[in-house]
Short mmCIF file of C-alpha atoms and ligand atoms in Angstrom, two decimals:
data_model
loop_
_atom_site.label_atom_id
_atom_site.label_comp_id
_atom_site.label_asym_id
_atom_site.label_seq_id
_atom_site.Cartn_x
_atom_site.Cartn_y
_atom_site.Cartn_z
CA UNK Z 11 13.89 31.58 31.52
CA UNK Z 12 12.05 34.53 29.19
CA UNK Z 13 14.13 37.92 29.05
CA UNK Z 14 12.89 40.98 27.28
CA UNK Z 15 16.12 42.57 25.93
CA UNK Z 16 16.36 46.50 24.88
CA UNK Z 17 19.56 46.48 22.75
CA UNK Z 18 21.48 49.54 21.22
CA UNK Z 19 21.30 49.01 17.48
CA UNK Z 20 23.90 50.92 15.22
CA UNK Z 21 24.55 50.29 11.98
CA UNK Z 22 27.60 51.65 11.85
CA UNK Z 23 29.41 54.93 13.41
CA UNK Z 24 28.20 57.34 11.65
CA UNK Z 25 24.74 56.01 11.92
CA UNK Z 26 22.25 57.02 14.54
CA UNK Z 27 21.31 54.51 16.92
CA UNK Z 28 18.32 53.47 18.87
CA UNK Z 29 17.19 50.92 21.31
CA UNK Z 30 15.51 47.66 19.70
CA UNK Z 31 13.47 45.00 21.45
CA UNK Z 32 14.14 41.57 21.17
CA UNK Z 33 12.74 38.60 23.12
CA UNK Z 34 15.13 35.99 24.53
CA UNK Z 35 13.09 32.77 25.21
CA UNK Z 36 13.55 29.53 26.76
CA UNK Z 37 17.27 30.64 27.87
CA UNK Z 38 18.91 28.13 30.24
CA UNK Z 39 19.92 29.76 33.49
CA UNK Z 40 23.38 27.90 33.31
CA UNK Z 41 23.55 30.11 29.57
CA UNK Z 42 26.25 32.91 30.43
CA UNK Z 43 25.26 36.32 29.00
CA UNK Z 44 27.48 35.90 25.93
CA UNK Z 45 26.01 32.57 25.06
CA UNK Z 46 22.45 33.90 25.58
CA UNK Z 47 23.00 36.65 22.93
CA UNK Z 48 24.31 33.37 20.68
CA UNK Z 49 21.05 31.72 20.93
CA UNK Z 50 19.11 35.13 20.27
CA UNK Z 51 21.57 35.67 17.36
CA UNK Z 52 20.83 32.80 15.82
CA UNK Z 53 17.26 32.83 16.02
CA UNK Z 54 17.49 36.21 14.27
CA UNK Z 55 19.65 34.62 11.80
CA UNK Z 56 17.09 32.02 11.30
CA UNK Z 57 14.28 34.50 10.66
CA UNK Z 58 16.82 36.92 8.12
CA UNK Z 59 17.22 39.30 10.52
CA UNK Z 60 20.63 41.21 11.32
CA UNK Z 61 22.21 39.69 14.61
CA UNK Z 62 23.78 41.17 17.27
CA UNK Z 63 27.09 42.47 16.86
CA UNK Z 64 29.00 42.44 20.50
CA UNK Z 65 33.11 42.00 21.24
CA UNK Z 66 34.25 38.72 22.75
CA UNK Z 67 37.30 35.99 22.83
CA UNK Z 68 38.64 34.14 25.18
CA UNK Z 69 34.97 33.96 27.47
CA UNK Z 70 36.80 33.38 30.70
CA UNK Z 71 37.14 36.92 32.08
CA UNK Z 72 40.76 37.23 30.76
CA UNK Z 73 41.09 39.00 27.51
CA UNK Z 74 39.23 42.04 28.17
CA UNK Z 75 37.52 41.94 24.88
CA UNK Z 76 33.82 41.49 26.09
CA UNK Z 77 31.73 44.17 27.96
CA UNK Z 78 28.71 46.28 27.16
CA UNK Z 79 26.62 48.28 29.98
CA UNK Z 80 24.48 45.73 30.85
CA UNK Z 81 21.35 47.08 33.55
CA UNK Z 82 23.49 50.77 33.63
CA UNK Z 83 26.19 48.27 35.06
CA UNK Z 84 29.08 48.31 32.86
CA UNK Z 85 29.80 43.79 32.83
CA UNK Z 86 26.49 44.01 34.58
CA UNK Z 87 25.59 43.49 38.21
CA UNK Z 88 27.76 41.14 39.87
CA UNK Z 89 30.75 42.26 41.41
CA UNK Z 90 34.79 41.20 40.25
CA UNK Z 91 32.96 39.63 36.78
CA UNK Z 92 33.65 40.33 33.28
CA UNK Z 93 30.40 40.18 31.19
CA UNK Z 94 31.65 36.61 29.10
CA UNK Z 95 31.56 35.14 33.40
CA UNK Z 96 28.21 36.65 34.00
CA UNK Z 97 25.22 33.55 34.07
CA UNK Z 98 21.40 34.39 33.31
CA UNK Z 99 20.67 32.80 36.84
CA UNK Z 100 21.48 36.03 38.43
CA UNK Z 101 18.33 37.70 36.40
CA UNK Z 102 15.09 36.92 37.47
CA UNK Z 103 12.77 35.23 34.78
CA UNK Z 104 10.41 37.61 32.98
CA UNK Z 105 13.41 40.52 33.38
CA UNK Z 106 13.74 43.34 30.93
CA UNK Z 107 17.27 43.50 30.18
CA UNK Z 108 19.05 46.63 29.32
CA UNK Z 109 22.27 45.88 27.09
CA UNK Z 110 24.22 49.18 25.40
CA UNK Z 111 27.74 50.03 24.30
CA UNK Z 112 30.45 51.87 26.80
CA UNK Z 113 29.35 55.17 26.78
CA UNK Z 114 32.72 57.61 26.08
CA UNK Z 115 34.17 59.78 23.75
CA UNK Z 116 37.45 58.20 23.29
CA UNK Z 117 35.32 54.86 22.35
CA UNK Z 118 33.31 55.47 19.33
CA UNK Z 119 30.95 53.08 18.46
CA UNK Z 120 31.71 50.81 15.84
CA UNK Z 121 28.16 48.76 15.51
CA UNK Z 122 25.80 48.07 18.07
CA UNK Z 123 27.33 46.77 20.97
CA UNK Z 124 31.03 47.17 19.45
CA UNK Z 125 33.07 50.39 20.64
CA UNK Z 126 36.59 51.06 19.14
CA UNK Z 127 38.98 50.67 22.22
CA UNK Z 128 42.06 51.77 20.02
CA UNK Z 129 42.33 54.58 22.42
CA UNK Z 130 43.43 52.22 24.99
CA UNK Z 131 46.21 50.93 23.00
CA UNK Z 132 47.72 54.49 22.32
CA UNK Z 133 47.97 54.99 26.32
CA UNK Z 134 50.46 51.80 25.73
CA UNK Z 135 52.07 52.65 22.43
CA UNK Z 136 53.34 56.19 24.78
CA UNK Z 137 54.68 54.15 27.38
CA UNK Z 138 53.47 50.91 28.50
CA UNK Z 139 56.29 48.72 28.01
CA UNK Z 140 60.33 48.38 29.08
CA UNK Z 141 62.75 49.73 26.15
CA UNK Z 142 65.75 48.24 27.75
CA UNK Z 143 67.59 45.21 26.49
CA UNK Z 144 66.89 42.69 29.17
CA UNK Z 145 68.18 39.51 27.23
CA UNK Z 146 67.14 36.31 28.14
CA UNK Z 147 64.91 35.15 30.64
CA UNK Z 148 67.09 35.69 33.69
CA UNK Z 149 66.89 33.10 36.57
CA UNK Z 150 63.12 33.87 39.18
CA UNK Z 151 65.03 34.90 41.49
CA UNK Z 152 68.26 36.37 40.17
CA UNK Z 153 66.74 40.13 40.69
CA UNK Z 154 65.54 40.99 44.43
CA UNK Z 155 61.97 42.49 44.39
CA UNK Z 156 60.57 43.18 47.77
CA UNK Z 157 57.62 40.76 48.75
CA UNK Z 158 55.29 44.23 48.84
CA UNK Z 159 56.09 45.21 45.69
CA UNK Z 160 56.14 42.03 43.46
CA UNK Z 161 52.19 41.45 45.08
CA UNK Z 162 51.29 45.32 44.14
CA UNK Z 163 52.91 44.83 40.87
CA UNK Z 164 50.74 41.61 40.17
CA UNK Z 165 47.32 43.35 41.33
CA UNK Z 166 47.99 46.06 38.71
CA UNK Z 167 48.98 43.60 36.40
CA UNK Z 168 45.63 41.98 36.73
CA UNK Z 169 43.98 45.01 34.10
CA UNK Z 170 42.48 42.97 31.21
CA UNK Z 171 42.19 46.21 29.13
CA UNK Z 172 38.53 46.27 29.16
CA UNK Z 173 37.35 49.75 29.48
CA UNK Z 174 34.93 49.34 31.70
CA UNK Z 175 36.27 51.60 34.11
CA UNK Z 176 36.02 54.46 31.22
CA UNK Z 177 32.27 53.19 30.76
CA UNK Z 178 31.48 53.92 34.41
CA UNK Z 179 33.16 57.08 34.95
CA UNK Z 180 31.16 60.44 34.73
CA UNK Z 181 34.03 62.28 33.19
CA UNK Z 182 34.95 59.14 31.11
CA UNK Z 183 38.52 58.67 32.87
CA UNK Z 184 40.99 56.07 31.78
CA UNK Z 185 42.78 56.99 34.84
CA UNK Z 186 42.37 53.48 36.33
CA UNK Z 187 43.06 51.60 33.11
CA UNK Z 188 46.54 54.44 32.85
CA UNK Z 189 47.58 54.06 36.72
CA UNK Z 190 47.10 49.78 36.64
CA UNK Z 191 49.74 50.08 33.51
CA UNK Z 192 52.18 52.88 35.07
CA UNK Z 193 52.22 50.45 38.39
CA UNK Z 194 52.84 47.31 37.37
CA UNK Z 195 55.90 48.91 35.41
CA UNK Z 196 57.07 50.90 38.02
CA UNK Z 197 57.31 48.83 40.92
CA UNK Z 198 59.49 46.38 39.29
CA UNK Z 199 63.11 47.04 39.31
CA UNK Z 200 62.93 46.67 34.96
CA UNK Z 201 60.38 49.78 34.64
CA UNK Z 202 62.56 52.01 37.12
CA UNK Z 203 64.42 53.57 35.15
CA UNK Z 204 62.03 54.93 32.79
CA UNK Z 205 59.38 55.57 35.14
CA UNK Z 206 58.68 59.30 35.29
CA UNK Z 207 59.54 59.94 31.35
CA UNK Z 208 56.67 56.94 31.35
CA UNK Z 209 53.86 58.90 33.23
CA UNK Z 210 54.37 61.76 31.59
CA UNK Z 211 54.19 60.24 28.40
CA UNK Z 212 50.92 58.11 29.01
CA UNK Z 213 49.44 60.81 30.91
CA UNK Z 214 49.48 62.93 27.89
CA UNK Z 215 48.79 59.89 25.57
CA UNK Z 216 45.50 59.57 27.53
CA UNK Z 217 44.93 63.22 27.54
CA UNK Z 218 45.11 63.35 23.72
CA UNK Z 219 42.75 60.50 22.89
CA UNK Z 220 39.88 62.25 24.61
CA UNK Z 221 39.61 60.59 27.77
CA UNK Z 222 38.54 62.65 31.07
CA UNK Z 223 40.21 63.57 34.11
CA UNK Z 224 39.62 61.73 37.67
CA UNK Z 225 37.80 63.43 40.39
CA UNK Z 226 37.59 60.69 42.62
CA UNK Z 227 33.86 59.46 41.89
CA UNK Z 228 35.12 55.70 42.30
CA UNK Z 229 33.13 54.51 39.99
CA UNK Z 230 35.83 52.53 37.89
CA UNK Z 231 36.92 50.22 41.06
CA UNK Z 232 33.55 50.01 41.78
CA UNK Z 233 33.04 48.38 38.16
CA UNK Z 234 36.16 46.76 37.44
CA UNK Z 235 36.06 43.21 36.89
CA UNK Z 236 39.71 42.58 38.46
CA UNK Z 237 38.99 45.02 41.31
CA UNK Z 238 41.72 46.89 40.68
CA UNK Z 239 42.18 49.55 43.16
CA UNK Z 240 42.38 53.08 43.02
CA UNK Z 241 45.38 53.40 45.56
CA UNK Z 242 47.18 53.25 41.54
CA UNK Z 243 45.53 56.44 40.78
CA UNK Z 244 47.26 57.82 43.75
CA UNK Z 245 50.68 56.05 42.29
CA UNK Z 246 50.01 57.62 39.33
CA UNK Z 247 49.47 60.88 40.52
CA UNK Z 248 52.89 60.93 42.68
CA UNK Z 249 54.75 59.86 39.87
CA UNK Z 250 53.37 63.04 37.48
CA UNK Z 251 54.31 65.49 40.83
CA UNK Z 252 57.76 63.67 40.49
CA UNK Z 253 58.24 64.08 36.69
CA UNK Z 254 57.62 67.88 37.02
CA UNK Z 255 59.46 68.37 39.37
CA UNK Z 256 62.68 66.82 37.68
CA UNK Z 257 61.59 68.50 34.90
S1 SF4 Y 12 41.27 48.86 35.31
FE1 SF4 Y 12 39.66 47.28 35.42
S2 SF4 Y 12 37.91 48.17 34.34
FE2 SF4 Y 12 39.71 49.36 33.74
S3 SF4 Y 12 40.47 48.44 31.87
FE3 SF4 Y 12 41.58 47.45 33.58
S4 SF4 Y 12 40.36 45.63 34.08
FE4 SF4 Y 12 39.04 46.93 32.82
S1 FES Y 13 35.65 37.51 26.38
FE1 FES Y 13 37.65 37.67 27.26
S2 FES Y 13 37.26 38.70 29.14
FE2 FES Y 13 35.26 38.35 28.35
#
């Protein structure tokens, strides 16, 4: 297959950047989009050119490092895929490809394709985590969690961290990434008792770093690659009521 690819090109942050063209020939349509921009990488290498710089590890949709706006689709087109899962057999041959950074504030970008998602991590640093002693790993079962709960707390858990959901937003809202965090705390029986000093903290974490507020566009689950669901947003939002009220 022949792609035409337009590609953000940034030299660094503080450079201005500016759609290049490169062509992508003979790709395999089994190639997945990260193994595509390989082969175009090293042909640029071959000719003394500057490759592509993009974010990747682990390649099977569970890290969360990958993802660029791919199409105006942050991870691209397909639905419930991260960008590393995404295979050139879902373009059509002879497509011009669209491939840019997330687009947000809070994620500067770093060199073409590479954002700084350190913004992310201070939303974690303010609360994203149990600060009680639990000890060892107690026995699976030796703390009841209701059936309901334990499945909710796994969906949230499912959040790779990726950003997407900030990429897609029109306010640039790291509401879902905050809420899937919050949740998967919170409906355990460990994260209870720190749960509404925990909103309040990450909600103010996220706040600070730049990110926007959610008005309910629904773009994020839309985009996610772990279709997690906005029903956390709500979560969220009853446990920051909660918090001022106690306050
Ligand atoms: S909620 Fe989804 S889109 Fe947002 S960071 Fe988590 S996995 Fe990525
Ligand atoms: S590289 Fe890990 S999720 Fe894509």
């Amino acid at each position: 297959m022949d792609f035409t690819l337009r590609v953000w090109r940034q030299a660094g942050p503080k450079t201005k950047g500016k759609l290049g063209q490169i062509a992508a020939k003979d790709i395999s349509p089994d190639t997945s989009f990260l193994e595509m921009l390989d082969i175009v990488n090293e042909r640029l290498l071959e000719k003394g050119e500057e490759p592509i710089a993009f974010d990747h590890d682990c390649r099977e949709g569970i890290c969360g490092a990958c993802g660029c706006v791919v199409n105006g689709f942050a991870h691209g087109h397909q639905e419930g895929t991260t960008l590393c899962q995404l295979h050139m057999r879902s373009f059509s041959n002879g497509d011009t490809i669209y491939i840019e950074p997330w687009r947000a504030r809070a994620f500067p970008v770093l060199k073409d394709l590479i954002v700084d998602r350190s913004a992310l991590d201070a939303i974690i640093t303010a609360g994203g985590y149990i600060s009680l002693r639990t000890g060892s790993a107690p026995d699976g079962n030796a703390i009841a969690v209701p059936k309901d709960n334990a499945d909710l707390a796994m969906d949230a858990a499912a959040c790779i961290g990726c950003g997407a959901c900030v990429a897609s937003c029109p306010n640039a809202s790291a509401m879902l990434f905050t809420s899937a965090k919050i949740a998967q705390l919170g409906l355990l029986p460990q994260g209870a008792p720190e749960r509404l000093d925990r909103v309040k903290n990450m909600v103010t974490a996220m706040e600070d770093a730049g990110f926007g507020s959610c008005t309910n566009h629904g773009e994020c689950e839309a985009t996610c690659p772990k279709e997690v669901s906005m029903d956390f947003i709500a979560f969220l939002n009853r446990d920051l009521m909660k918090s001022a009220i106690k306050k």
